[in-house]
PDB file of C-alpha atoms in Angstrom:
ATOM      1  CA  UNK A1474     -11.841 -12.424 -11.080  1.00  0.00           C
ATOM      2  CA  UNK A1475     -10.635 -13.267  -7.853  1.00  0.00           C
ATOM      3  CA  UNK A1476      -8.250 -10.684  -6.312  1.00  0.00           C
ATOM      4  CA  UNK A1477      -5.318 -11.321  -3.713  1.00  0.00           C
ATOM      5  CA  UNK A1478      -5.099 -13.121  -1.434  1.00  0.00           C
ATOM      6  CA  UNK A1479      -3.081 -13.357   1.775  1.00  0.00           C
ATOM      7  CA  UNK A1480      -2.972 -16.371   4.261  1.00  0.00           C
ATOM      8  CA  UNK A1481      -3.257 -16.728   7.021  1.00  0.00           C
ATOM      9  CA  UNK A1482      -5.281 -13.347   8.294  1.00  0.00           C
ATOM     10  CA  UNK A1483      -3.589 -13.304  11.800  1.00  0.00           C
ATOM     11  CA  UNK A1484      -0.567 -14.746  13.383  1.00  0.00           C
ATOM     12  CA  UNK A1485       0.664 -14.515  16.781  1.00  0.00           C
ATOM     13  CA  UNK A1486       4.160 -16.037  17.364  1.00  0.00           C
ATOM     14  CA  UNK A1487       6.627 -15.507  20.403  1.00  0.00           C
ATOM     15  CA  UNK A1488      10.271 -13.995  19.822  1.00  0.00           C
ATOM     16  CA  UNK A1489      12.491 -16.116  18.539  1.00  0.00           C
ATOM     17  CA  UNK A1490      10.357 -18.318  16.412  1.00  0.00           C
ATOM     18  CA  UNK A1491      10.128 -17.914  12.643  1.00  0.00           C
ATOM     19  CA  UNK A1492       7.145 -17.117  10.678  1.00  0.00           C
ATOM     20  CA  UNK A1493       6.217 -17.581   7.106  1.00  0.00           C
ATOM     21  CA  UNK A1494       3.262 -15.885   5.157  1.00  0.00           C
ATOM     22  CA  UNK A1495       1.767 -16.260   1.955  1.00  0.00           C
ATOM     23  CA  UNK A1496       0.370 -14.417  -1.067  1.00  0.00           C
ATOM     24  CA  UNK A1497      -1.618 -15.596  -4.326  1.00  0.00           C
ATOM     25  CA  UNK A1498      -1.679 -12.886  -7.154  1.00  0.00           C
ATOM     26  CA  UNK A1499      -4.392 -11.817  -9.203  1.00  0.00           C
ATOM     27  CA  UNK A1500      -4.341 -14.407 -12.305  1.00  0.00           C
ATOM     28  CA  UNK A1501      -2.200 -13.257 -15.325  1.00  0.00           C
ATOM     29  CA  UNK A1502      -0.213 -11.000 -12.761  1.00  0.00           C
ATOM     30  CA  UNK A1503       3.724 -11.902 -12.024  1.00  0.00           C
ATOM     31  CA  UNK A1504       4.788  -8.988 -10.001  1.00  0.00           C
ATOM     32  CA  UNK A1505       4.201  -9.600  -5.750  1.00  0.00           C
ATOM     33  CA  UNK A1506       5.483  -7.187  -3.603  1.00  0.00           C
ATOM     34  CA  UNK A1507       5.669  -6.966   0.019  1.00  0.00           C
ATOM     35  CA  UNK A1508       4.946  -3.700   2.822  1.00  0.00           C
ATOM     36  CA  UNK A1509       4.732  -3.893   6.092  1.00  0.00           C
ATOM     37  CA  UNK A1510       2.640  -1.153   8.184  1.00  0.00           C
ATOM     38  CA  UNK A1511       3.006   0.075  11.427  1.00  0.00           C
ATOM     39  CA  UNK A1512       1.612   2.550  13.687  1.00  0.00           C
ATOM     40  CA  UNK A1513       4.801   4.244  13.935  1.00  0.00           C
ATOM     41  CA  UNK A1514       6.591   3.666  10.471  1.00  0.00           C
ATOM     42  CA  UNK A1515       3.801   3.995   8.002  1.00  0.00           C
ATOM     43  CA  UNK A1516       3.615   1.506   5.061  1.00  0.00           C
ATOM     44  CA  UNK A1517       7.162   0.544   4.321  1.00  0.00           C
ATOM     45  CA  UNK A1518       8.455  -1.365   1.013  1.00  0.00           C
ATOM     46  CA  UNK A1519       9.778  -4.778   2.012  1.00  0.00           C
ATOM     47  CA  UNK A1520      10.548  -6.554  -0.857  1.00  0.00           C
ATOM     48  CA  UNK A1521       9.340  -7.197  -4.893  1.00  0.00           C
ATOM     49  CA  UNK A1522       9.208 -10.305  -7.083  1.00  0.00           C
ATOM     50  CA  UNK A1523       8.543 -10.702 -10.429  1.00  0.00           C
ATOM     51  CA  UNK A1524       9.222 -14.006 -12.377  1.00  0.00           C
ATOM     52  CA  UNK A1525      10.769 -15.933  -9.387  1.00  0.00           C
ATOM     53  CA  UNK A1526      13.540 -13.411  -9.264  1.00  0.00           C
ATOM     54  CA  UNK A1527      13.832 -10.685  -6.673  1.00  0.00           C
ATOM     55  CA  UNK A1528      14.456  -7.222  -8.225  1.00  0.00           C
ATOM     56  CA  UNK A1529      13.931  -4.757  -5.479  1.00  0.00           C
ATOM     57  CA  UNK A1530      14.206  -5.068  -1.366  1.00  0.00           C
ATOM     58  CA  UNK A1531      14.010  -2.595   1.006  1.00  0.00           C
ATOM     59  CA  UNK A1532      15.677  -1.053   4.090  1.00  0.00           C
ATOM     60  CA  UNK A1533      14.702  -4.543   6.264  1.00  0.00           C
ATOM     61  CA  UNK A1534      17.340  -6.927   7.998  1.00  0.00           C
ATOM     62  CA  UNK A1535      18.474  -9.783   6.657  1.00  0.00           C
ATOM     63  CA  UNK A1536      15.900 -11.420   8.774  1.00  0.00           C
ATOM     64  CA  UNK A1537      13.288 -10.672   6.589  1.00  0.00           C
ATOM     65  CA  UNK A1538      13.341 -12.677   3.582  1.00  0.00           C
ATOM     66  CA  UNK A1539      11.282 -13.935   0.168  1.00  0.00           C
ATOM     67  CA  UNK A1540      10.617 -16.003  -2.286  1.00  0.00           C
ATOM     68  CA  UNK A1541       8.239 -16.599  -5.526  1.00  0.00           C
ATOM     69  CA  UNK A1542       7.248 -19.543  -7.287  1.00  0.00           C
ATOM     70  CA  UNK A1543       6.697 -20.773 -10.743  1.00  0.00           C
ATOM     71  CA  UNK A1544       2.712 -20.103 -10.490  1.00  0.00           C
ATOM     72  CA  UNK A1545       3.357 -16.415  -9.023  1.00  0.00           C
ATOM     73  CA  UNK A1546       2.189 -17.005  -5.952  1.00  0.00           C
ATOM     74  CA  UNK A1547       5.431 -15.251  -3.246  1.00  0.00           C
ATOM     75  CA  UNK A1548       5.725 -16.511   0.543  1.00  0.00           C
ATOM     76  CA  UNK A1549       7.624 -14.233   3.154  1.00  0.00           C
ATOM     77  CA  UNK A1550       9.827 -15.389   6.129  1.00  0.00           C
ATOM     78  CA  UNK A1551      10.634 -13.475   8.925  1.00  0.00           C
ATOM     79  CA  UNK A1552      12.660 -15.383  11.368  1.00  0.00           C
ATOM     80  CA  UNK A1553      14.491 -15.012  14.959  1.00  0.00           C
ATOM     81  CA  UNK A1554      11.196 -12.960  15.686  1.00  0.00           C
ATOM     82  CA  UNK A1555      11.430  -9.563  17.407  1.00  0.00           C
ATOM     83  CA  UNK A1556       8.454  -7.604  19.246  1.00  0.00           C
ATOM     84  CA  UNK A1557       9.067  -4.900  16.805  1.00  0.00           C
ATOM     85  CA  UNK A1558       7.998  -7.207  13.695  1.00  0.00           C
ATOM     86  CA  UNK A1559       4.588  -7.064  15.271  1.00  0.00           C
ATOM     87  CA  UNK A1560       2.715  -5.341  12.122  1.00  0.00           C
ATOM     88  CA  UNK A1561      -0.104  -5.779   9.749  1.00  0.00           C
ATOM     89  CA  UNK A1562       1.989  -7.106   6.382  1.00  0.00           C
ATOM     90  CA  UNK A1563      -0.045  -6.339   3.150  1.00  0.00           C
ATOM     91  CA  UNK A1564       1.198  -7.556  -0.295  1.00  0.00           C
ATOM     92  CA  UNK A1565       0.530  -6.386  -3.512  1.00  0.00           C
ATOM     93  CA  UNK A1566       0.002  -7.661  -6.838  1.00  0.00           C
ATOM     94  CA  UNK A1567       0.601  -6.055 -10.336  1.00  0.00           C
ATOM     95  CA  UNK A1568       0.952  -6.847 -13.683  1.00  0.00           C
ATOM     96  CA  UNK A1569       4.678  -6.040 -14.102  1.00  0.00           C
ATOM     97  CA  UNK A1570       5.579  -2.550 -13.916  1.00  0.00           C
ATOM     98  CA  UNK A1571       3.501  -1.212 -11.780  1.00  0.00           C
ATOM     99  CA  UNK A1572       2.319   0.609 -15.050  1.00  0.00           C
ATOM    100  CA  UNK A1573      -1.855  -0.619 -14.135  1.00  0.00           C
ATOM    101  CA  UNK A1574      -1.334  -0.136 -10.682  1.00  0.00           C
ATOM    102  CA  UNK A1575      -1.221  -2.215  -7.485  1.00  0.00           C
ATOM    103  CA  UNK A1576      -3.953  -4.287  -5.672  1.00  0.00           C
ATOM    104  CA  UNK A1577      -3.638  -5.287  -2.241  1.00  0.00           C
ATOM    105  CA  UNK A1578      -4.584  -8.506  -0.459  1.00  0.00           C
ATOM    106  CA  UNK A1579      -6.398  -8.129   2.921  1.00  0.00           C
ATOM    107  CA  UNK A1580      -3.241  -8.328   4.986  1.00  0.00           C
ATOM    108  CA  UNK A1581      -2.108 -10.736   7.722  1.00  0.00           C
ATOM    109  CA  UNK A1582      -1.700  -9.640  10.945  1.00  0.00           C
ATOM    110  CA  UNK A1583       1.630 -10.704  12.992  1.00  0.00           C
ATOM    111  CA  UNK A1584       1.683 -10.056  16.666  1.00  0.00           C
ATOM    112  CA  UNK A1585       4.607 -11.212  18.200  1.00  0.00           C
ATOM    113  CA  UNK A1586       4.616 -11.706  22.255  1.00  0.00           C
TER     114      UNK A1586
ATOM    115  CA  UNK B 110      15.521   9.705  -1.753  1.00  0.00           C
ATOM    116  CA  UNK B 111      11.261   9.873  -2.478  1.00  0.00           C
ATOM    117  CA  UNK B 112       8.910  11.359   0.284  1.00  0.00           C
ATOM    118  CA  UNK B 113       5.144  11.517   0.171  1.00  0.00           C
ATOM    119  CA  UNK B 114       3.689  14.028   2.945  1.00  0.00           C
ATOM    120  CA  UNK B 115      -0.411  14.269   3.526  1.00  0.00           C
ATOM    121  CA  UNK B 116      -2.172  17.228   4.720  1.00  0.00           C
ATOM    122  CA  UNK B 117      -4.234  16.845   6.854  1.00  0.00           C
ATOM    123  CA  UNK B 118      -3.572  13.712   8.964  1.00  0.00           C
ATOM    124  CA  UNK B 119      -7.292  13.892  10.268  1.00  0.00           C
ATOM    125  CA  UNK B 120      -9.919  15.514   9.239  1.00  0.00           C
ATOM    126  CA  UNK B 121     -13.435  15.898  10.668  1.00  0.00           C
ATOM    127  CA  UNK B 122     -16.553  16.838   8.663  1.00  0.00           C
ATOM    128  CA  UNK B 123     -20.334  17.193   9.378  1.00  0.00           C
ATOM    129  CA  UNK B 124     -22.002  14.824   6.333  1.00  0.00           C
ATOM    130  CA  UNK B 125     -22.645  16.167   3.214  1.00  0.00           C
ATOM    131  CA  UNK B 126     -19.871  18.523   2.940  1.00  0.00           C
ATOM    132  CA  UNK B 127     -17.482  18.528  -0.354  1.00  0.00           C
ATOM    133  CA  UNK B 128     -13.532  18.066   0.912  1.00  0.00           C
ATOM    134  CA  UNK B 129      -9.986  17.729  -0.406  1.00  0.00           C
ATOM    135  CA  UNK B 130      -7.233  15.906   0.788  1.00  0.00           C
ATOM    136  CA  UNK B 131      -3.828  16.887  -0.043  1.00  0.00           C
ATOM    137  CA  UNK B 132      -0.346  14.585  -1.157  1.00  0.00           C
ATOM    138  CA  UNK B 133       2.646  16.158  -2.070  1.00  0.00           C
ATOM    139  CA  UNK B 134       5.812  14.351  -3.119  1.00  0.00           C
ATOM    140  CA  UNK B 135       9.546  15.592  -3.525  1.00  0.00           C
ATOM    141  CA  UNK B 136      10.756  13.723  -6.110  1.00  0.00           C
ATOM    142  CA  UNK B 137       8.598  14.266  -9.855  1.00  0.00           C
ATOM    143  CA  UNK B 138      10.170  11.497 -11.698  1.00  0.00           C
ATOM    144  CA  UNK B 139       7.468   9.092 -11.251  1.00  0.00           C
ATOM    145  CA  UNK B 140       5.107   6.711 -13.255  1.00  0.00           C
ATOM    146  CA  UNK B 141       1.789   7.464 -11.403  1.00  0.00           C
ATOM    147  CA  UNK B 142       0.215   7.828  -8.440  1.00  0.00           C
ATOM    148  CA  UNK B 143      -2.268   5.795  -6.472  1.00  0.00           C
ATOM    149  CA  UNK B 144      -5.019   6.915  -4.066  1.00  0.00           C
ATOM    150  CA  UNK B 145      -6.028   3.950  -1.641  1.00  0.00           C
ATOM    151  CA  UNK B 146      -8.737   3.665   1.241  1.00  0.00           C
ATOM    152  CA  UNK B 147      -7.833   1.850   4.239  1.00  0.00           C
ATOM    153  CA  UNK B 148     -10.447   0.636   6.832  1.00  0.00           C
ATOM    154  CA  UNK B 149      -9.485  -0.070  10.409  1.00  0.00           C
ATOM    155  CA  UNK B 150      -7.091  -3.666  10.150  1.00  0.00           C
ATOM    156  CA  UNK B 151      -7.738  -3.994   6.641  1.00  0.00           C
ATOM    157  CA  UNK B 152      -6.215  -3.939   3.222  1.00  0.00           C
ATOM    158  CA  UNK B 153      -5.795  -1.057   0.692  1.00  0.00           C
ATOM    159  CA  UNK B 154      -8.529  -0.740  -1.423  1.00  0.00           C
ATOM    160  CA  UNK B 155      -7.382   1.276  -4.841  1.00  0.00           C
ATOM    161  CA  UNK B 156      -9.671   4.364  -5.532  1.00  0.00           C
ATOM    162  CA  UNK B 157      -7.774   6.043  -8.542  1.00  0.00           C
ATOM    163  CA  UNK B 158      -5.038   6.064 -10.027  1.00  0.00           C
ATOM    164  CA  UNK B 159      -3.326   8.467 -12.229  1.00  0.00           C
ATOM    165  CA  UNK B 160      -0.442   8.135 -14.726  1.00  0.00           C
ATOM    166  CA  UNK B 161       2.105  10.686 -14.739  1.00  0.00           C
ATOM    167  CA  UNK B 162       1.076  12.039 -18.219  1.00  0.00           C
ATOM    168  CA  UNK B 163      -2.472  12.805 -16.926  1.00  0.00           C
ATOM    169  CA  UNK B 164      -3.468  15.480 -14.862  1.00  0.00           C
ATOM    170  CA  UNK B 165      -6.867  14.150 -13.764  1.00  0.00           C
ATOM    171  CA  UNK B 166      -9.025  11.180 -13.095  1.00  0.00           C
ATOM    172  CA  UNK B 167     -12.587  10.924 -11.728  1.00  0.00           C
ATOM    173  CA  UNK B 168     -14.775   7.786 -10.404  1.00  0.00           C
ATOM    174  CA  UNK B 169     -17.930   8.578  -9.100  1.00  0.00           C
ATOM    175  CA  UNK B 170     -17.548  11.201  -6.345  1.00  0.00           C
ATOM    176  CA  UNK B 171     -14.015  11.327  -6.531  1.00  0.00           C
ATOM    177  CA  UNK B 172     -11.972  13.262  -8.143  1.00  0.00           C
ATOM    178  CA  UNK B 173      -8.172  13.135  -8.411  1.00  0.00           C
ATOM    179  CA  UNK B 174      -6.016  15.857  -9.903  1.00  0.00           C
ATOM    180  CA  UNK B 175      -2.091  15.528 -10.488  1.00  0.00           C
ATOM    181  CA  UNK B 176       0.649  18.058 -11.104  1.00  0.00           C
ATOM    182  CA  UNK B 177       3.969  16.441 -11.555  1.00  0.00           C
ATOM    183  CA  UNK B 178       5.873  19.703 -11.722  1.00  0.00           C
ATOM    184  CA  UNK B 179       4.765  20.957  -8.845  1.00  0.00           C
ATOM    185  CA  UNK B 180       4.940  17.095  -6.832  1.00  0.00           C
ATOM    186  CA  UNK B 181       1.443  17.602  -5.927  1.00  0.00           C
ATOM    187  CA  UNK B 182      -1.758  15.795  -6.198  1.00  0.00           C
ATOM    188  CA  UNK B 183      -5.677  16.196  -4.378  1.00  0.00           C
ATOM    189  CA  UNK B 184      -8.405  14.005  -3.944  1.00  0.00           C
ATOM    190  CA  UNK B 185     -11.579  15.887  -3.750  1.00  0.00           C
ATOM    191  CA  UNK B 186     -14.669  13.915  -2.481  1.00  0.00           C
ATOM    192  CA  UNK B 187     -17.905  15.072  -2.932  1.00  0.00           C
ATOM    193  CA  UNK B 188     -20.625  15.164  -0.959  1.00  0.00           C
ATOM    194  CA  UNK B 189     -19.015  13.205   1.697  1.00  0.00           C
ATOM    195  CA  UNK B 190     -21.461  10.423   3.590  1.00  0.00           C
ATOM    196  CA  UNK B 191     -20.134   8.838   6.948  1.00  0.00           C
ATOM    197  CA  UNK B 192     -19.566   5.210   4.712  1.00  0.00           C
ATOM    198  CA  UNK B 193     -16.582   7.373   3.411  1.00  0.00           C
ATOM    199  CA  UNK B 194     -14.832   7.822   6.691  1.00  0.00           C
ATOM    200  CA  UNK B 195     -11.580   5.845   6.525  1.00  0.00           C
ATOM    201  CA  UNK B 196      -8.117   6.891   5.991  1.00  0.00           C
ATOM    202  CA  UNK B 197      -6.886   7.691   2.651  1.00  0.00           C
ATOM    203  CA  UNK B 198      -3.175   6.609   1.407  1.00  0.00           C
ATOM    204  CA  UNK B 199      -1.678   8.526  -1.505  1.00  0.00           C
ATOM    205  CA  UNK B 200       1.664   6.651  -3.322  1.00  0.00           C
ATOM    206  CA  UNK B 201       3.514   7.127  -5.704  1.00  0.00           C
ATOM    207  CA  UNK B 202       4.879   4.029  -8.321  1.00  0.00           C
ATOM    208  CA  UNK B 203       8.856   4.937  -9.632  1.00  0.00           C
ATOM    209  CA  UNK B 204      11.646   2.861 -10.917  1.00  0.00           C
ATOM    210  CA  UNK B 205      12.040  -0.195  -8.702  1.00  0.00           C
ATOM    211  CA  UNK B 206       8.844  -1.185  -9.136  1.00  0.00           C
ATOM    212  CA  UNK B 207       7.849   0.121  -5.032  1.00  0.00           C
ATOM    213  CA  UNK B 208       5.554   2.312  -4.108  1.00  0.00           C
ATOM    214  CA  UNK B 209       6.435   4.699  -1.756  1.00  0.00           C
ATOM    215  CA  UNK B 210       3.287   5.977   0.812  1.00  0.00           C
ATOM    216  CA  UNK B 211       2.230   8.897   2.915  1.00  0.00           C
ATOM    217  CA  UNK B 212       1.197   8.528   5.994  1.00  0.00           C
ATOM    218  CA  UNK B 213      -2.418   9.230   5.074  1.00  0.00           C
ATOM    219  CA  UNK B 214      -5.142  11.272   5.930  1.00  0.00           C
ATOM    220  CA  UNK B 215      -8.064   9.735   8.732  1.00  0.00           C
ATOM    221  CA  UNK B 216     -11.306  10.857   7.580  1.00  0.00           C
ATOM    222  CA  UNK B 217     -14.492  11.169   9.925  1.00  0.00           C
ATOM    223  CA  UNK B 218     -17.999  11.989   8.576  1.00  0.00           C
ATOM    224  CA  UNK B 219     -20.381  12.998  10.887  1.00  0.00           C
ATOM    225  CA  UNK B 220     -23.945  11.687  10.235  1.00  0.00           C
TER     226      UNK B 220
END
């Protein structure tokens, strides 16, 4: 069964601009969540869907925002773009509680300039 | 507020050699926890994962122990073969349906 998977793999944008990336779920699976990683910061909890509704965003500005669609599959916008939003962001996908555990897509990389 | 610590953040072994990795976690009121390898600029790749109400789980030459009392859990790899070098996330899965990570171990086997 096909796993996650993130598009595109890597992004470079220039401050300012806005970005938007994209996740497809595993099939049957309605919870996407988003991380981003850093060098610096670790892995941090972004933001999780489940059912087109949000019910759980972390410690990120308002800049960073989400959405999920009827099939499942979640998109993530970051915009005014900052040098610091240059990270590797890796979303997750899980049957609904988190009960069965997450999988991970592959990640896209963002480099901002 | 959760926190996930690993010990050690890098380790360094000749190949062959049995080793544990250490995660420890201040808050016990959690679902499960999730080991995950990381290659360099990759994804997370899930290697076990444990619910709270177990106290083990094993897949191949791993071997994951947790003790939710204590906020403490080890992956042991055996025989450890320079394919396994990578760096290892622990996390843990509570209410809000987020994991929260350490900041991993970086593993090195030496051929």
């Amino acid at each position: 069964k096909a796993g996650v998977t993130q598009t595109p793999r890597y992004l470079i944008k220039t401050r300012g601009q806005q970005v938007t990336l994209s996740c497809s779920p595993i099939s049957g699976h309605r919870s996407v969540s988003w991380y981003q990683q850093t060098p610096g910061q670790g892995l941090q909890f972004l933001f999780e869907y489940f059912s087109e509704t949000q019910r759980n965003k972390g410690n990120f500005p308002g800049r960073f925002s989400g959405r999920q669609f009827s099939n499942s599959r979640s998109e993530m916008n970051v915009s005014t773009l900052e040098l610091g939003d240059s990270a590797l962001y890796l979303c997750a996908s899980s049957a609904g509680t988190g009960a069965y555990g997450y999988t991970f897509g592959s990640g896209t990389r963002l480099t901002v300039v | 507020k959760q926190e996930v610590t690993q010990i050690p953040a890098a380790l360094s072994v000749p190949e062959g050699e049995n080793l544990v990795l250490n995660c420890s976690f201040t808050d016990s009121a959690i679902y499960n926890l999730q080991w995950f390898r990381q290659d360099p600029g990759k994804g997370l790749t899930s290697l076990l994962l444990i619910q709270s109400s177990q106290r083990e789980q094993t897949s191949g030459r791993l071997n994951a122990s947790l003790d939710k009392s204590s906020g403490r859990s080890t992956l042991y790899i055996a025989a450890s073969q320079p394919g396994d070098s990578a760096t290892y996330l622990c996390a843990v899965s509570q209410a809000g349906n987020m994991l929260t990570f350490g900041g991993g171990t970086r593993l090195m086997v030496k051929p």
